[in-house]
XYZ file of C-alpha atoms in Angstrom:
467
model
C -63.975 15.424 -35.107
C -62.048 13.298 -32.242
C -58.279 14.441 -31.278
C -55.777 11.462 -32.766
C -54.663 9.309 -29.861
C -50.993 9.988 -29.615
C -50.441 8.905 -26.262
C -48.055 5.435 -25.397
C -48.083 3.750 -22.108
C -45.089 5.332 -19.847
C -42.718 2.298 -18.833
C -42.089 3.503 -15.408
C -45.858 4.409 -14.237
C -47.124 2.648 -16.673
C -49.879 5.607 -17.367
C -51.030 6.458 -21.125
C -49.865 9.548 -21.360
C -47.434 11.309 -24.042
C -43.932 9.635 -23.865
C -40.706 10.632 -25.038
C -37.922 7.367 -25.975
C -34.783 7.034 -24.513
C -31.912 6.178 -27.349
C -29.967 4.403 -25.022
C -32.414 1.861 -23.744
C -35.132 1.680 -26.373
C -38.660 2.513 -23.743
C -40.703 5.231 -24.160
C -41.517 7.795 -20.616
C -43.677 10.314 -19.557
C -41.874 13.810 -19.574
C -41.470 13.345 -15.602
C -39.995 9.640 -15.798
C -38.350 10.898 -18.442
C -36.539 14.046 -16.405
C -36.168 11.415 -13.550
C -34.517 8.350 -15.831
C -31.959 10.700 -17.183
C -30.859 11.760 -13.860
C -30.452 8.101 -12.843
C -28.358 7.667 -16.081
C -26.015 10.804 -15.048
C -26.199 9.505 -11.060
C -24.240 5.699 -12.600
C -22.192 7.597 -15.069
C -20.920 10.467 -11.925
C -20.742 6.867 -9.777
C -18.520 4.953 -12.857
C -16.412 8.048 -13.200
C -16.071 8.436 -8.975
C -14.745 4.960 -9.278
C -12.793 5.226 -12.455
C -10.720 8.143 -10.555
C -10.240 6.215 -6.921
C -8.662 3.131 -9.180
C -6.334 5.432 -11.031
C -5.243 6.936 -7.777
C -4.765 3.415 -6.395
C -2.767 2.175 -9.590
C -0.927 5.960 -9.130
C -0.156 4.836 -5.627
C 0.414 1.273 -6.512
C 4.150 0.528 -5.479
C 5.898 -2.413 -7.833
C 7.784 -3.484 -4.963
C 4.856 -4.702 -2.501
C 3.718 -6.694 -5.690
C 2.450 -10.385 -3.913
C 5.063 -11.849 -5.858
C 7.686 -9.775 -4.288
C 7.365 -11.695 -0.829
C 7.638 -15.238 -2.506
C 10.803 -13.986 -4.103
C 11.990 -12.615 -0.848
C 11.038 -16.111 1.031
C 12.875 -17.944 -1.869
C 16.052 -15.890 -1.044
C 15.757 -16.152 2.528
C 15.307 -20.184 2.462
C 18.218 -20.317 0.269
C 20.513 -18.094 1.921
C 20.002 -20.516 4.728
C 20.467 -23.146 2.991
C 24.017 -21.898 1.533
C 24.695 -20.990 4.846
C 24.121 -24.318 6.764
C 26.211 -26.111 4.272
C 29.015 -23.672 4.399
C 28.948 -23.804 8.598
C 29.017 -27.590 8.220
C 32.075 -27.676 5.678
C 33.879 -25.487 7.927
C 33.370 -27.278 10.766
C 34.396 -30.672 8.536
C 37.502 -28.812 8.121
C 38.313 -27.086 11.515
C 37.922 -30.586 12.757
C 40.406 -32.268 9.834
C 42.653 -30.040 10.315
C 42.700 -30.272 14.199
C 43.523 -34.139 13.932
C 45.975 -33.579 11.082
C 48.035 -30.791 13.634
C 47.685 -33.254 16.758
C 49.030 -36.187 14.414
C 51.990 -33.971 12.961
C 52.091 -32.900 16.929
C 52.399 -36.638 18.358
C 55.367 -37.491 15.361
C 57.179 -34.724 15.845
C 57.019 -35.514 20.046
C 58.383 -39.105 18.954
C 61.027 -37.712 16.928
C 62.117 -35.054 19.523
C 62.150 -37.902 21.837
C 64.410 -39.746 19.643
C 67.232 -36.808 19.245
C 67.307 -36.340 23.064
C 68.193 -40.225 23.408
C 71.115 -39.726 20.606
C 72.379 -36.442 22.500
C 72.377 -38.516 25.769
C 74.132 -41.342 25.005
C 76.623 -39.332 22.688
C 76.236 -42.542 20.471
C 75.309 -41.854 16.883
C 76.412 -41.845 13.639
C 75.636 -40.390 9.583
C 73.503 -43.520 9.376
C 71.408 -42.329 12.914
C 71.702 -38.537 11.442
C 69.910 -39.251 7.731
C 67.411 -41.385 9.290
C 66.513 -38.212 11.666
C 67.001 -35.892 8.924
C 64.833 -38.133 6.249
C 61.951 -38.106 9.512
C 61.959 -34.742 9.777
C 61.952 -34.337 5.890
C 58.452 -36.731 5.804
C 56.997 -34.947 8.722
C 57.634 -31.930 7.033
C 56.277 -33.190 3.656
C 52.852 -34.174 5.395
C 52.303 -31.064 7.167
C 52.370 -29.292 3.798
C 50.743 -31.199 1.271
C 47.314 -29.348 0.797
C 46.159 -32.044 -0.948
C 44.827 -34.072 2.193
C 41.536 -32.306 1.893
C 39.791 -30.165 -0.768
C 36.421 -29.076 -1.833
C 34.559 -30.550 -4.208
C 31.905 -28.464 -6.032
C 29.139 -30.098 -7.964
C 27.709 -28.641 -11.384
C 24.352 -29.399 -10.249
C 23.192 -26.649 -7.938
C 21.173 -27.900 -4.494
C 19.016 -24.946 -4.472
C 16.193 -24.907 -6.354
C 16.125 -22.100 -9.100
C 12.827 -19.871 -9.709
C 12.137 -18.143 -12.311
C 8.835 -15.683 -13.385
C 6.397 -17.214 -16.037
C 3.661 -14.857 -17.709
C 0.435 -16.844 -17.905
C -0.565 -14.027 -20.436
C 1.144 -15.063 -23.546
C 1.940 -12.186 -26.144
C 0.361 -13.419 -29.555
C 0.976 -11.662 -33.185
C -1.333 -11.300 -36.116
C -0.548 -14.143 -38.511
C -0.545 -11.839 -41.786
C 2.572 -10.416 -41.589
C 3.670 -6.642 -43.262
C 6.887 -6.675 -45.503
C 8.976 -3.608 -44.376
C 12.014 -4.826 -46.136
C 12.659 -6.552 -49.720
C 9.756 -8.805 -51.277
C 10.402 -7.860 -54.593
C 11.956 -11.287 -55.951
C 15.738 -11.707 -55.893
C 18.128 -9.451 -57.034
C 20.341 -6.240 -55.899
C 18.433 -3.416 -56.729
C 17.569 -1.180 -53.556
C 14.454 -2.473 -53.311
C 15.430 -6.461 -53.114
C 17.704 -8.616 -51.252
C 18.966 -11.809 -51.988
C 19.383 -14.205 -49.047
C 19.304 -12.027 -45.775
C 20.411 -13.610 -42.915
C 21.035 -11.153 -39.308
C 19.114 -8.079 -38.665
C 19.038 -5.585 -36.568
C 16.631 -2.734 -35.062
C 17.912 0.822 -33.981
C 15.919 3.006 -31.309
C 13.992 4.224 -34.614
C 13.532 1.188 -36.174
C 15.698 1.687 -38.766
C 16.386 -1.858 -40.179
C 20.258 -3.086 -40.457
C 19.987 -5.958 -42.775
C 22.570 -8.557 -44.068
C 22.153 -9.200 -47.376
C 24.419 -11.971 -47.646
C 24.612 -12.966 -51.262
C 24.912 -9.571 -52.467
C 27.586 -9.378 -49.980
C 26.802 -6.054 -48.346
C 24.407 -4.337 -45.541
C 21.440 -2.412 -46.205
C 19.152 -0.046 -43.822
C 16.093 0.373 -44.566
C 14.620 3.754 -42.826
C 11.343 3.130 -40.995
C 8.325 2.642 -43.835
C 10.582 2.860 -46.515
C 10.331 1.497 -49.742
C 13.901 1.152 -50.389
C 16.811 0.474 -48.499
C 20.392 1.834 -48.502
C 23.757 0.486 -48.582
C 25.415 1.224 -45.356
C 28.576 -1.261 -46.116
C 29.963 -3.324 -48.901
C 28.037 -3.216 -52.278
C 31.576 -3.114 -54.193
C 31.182 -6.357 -54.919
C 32.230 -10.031 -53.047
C 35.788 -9.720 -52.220
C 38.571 -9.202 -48.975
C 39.630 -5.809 -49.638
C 38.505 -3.407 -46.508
C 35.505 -2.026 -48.638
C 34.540 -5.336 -49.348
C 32.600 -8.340 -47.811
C 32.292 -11.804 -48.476
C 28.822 -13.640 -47.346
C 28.345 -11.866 -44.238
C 25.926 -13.056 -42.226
C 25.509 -10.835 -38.711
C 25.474 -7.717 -37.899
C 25.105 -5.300 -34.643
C 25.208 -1.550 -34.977
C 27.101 0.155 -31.615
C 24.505 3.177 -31.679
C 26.825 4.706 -29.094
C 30.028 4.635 -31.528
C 27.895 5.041 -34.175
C 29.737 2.326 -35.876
C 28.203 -0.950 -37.917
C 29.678 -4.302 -36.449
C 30.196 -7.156 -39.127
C 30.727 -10.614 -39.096
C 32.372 -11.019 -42.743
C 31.929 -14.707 -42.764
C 33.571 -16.450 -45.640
C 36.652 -13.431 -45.078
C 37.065 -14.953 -41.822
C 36.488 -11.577 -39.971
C 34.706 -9.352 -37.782
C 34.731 -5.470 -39.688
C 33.869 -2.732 -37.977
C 32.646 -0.081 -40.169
C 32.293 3.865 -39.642
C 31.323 4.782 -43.453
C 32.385 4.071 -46.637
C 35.716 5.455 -46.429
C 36.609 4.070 -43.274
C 36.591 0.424 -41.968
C 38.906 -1.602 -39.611
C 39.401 -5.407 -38.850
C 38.869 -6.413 -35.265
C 39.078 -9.747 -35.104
C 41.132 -12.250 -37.785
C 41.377 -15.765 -38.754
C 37.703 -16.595 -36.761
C 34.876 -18.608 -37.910
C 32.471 -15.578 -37.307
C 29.058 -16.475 -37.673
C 26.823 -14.785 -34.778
C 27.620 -11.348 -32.923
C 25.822 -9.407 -29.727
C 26.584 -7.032 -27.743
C 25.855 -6.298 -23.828
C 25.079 -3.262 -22.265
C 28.094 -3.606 -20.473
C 30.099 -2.987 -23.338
C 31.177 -6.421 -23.746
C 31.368 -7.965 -28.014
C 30.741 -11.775 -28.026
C 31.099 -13.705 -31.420
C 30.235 -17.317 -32.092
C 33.688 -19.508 -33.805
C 31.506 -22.080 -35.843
C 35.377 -23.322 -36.385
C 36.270 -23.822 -33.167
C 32.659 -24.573 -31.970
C 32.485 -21.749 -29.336
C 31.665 -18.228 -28.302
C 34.046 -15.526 -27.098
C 33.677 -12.564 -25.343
C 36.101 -9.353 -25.841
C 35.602 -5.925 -24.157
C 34.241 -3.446 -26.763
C 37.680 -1.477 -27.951
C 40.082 -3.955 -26.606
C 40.570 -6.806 -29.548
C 43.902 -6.991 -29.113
C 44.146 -10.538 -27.148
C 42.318 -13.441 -27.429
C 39.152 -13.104 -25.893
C 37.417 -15.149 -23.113
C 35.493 -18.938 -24.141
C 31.853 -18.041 -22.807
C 30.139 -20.858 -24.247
C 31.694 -24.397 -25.417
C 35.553 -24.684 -26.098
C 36.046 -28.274 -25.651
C 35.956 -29.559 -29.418
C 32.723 -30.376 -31.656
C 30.397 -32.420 -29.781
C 26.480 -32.966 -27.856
C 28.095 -32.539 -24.439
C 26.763 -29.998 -22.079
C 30.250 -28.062 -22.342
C 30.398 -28.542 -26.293
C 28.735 -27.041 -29.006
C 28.271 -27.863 -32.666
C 28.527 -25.357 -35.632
C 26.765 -22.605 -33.198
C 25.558 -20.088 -35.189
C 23.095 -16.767 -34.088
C 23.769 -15.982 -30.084
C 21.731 -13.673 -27.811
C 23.489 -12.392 -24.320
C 20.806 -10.837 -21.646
C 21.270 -8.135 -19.154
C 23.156 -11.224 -16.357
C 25.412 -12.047 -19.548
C 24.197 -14.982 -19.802
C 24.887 -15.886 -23.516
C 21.709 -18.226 -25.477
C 23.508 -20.045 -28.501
C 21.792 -21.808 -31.576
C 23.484 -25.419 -31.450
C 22.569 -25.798 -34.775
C 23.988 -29.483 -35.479
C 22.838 -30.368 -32.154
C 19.560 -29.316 -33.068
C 19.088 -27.367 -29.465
C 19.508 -24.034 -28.178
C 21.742 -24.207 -24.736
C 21.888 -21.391 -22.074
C 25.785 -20.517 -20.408
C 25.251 -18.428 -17.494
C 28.331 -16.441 -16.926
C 31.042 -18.424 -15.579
C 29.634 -21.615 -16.195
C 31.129 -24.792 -16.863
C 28.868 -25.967 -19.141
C 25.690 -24.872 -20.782
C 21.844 -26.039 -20.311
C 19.184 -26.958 -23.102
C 16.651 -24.599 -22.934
C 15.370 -25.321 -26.524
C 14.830 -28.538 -28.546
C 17.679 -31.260 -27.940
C 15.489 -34.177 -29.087
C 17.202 -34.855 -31.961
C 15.712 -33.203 -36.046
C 12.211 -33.275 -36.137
C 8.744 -31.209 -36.577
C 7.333 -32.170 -33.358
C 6.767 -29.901 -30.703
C 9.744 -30.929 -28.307
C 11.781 -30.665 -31.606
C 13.724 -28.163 -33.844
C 15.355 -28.452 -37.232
C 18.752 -26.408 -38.041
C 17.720 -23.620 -35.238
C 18.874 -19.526 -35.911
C 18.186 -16.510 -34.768
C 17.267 -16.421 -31.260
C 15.436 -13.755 -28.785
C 14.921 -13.686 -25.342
C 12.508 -11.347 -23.846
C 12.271 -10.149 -19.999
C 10.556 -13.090 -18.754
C 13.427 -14.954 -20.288
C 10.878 -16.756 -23.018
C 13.132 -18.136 -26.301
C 11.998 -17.393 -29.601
C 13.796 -19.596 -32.119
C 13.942 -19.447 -35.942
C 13.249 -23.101 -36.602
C 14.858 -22.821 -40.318
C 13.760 -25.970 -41.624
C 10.210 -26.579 -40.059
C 9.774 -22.821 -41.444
C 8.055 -21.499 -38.034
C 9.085 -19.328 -35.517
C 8.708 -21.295 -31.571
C 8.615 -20.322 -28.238
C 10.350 -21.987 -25.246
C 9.629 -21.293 -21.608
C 12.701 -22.543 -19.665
C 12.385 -25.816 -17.946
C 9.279 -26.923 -20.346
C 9.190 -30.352 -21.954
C 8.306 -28.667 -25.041
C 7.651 -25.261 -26.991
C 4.773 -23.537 -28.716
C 4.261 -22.416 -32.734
C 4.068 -18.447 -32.120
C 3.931 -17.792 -36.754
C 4.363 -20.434 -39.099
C 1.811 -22.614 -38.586
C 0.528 -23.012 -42.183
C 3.162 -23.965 -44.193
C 5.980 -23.382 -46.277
C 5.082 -20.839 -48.759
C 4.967 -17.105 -49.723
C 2.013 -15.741 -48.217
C 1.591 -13.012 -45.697
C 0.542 -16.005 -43.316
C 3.847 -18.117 -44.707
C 7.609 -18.402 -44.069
C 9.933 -20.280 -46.077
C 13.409 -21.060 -44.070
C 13.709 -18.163 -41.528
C 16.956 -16.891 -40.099
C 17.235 -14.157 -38.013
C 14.800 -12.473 -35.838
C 14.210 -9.490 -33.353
C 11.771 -7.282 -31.696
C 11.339 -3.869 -31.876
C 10.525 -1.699 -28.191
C 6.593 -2.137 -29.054
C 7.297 -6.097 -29.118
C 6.631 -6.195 -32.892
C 7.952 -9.191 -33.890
C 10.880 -8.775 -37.208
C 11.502 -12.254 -39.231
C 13.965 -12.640 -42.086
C 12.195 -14.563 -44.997
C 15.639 -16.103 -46.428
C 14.156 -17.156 -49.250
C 11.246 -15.317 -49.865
C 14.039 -12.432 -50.096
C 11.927 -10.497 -47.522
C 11.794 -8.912 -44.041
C 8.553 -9.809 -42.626
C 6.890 -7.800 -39.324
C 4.659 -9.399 -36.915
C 2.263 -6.298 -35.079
C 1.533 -7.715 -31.527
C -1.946 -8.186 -30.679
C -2.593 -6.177 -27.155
């Protein structure tokens, strides 16, 4: 009886002779090609690891600062240092040589005049009407000399150097289904529902701070719970200190451990410690946005007065200081119109929903005027457009994210770009995970999850970023 043919042609010397497969690759060797393969497969994976471990020791060793960006930066300062500095030289050499003719013309009068009182004294011939007419000489001469208003500087708003600023050509994205972490359970005020939230607010353990506006009170809502908690008001709408009345912002001063309030239709910005004890800040303001810098610096947007004001945290005992707008209702760079939800970076630079003026402008601090960073193209759907604009963000690379209330869609605006880009909302009004339906505030948490409030879908919708 003949032995059963079990033997398979070896792929490597190609040899019938008994072969054993290889998993990985699917071909069948002889036990010698076989010994010999796998050492070639642990040679590449000793050779991927050897090179896996030099590139972490290079990123380990990797210095931010020699980044190839860096030197651009650095050249950019340099060129407009010298810039600065070539017009300064040249003004003060403008006014060195002003000056100079204005002192040899005062110089040359004053010879004449001199000239004049040594003829008088000689000739012992003069008289009140000779004395007044030296004395009123003397008086213009004087007059001249000290009128600083024969020169002055004149600064222009528009600056000559050329700004830069960092753009990410990697642009975050979000997963369009969103999770509710807050509310979604129709209308109403039990724990579990709100009824047309407006600001929010993240702690360091995103804990959600949540306005619930027309049940007149705040609620947080622990991280993954299913229920919130009041945290202040719930007593009903009224103005008595345990009260609010529509708020609609809030900030929470983690290092107080205080909740900030901006008690809207009270006219009032509440700071509260607990239940028992609250205190009015600010009176008699139009309150409708509120941030805080890490400066310790409270800003609050007057829709009244069509502004935002800046206090120092503790010290609300004065006016304030106009940041942003001040000169009446109006579409001019310096005005603003019913501003609502405001934003204020680590420069202070305050970002301000122009909501009427259907734009969101930038005030660095100390500015004149503002600059439209967002929209300004009057109501519309288009992509150069907003429509009643809220909450705003602004992340590091100093990208806007805008509620867009009425076009129900959340944008993005790089600064100095025609127009901005959909980032959620792109499918309609509506209920769905992949829906909004008039969103007002929004945040992120430190993982760049993206927090929306659903106004009225009643809901607090998260965004997980896509890495």
């Amino acid at each position: 009886m003949a032995m059963a043919n079990n033997k398979t042609q070896c792929f490597k010397c190609k040899k019938e002779k008994i072969t054993y497969p290889c998993e990985g690759c699917s071909k069948r060797f002889c036990f010698t090609d076989l010994s010999e393969h796998k050492q070639m497969l642990n040679d590449e994976l000793n050779h991927i690891i050897n090179d896996c471990d030099q590139f972490k020791q290079k990123t380990i060793e990797q210095n931010p600062k020699n980044h190839s960006l860096i030197e651009r930066i650095n050249q950019w300062e340099t060129n407009s240092i010298e810039q600065i500095q070539q017009k300064a030289q040249k003004c003060r050499e403008t006014v060195i040589k002003s000056s100079q003719r204005f002192i040899n013309d005062t110089e040359l009068k004053l010879n004449d005049l001199s000239e004049q009182i040594k003829q008088f004294h000689k000739e012992n011939d003069f008289n009140e009407i000779n004395l007044n007419y030296l004395k009123n000489q003397l008086r213009k001469i004087t007059e001249e000399f000290s009128d600083p208003s024969t020169i002055f500087i004149q600064q222009n708003s528009q600056t000559f150097i050329n700004e830069i600023s960092i753009i990410s050509s990697k642009k975050s994205k979000w997963k369009q289904n969103a999770i509710t972490v807050a509310g979604g359970n129709g209308e109403g005020q039990q724990l579990n529902q709100l009824h047309f939230p407006q600001g929010i607010f993240i702690d360091q353990k995103k804990n959600i701070f949540i306005v619930d506006c027309y049940n007149h009170r705040i609620v947080e809502w622990k991280h993954n719970a299913k229920e919130g908690q009041i945290v202040a008001g719930g007593n009903g709408k009224g103005n008595q200190m345990n009260q609010l009345n529509n708020p609609t912002d809030v900030i929470v001063d983690e290092q107080n451990h205080s909740i900030i309030i901006a008690d809207f239709v009270n006219r009032r910005v509440i700071q509260w410690m607990n239940q028992k004890q609250q205190q009015i800040l600010i009176n008699n303001i139009g309150c409708r946005g509120l941030a805080i810098d890490k400066y310790g610096f409270f800003y609050v947007s007057d829709l009244e007065k069509n502004e935002v004001r800046r206090w120092k945290m503790g010290e609300y005992n004065n006016e304030g200081i106009v940041v942003a707008g001040g000169h009446g209702q109006g579409s001019q760079l310096n005005q603003l119109n019913y501003p609502t939800f405001i934003f204020v970076d680590g420069d202070q630079t305050v970002y301000v929903s122009d909501r009427d003026n259907e734009r969101v402008m930038k005030w660095r601090k100390g500015a004149k005027e503002g600059k439209i960073v967002a929209g300004g193209n009057g109501e519309g759907r288009n992509l150069n457009q907003l429509s009643n604009p809220q909450g705003i963000f602004v992340d590091h690379l100093g990208q806007i994210y805008v509620a867009d209330f009425w076009n129900d869609r959340i944008m993005r605006w790089c600064e100095g770009k025609e127009e901005g880009e959909i980032v959620v909302g792109r499918n309609g009004l509506g209920n769905h995970p992949n829906q909004l339906d008039l969103p007002m505030g929004l945040t992120f948490d430190d993982e760049e999850n993206l927090y929306i409030v659903d106004n009225e879908n009643d809901r607090i919708e998260k965004l997980e970023i896509i890495l």
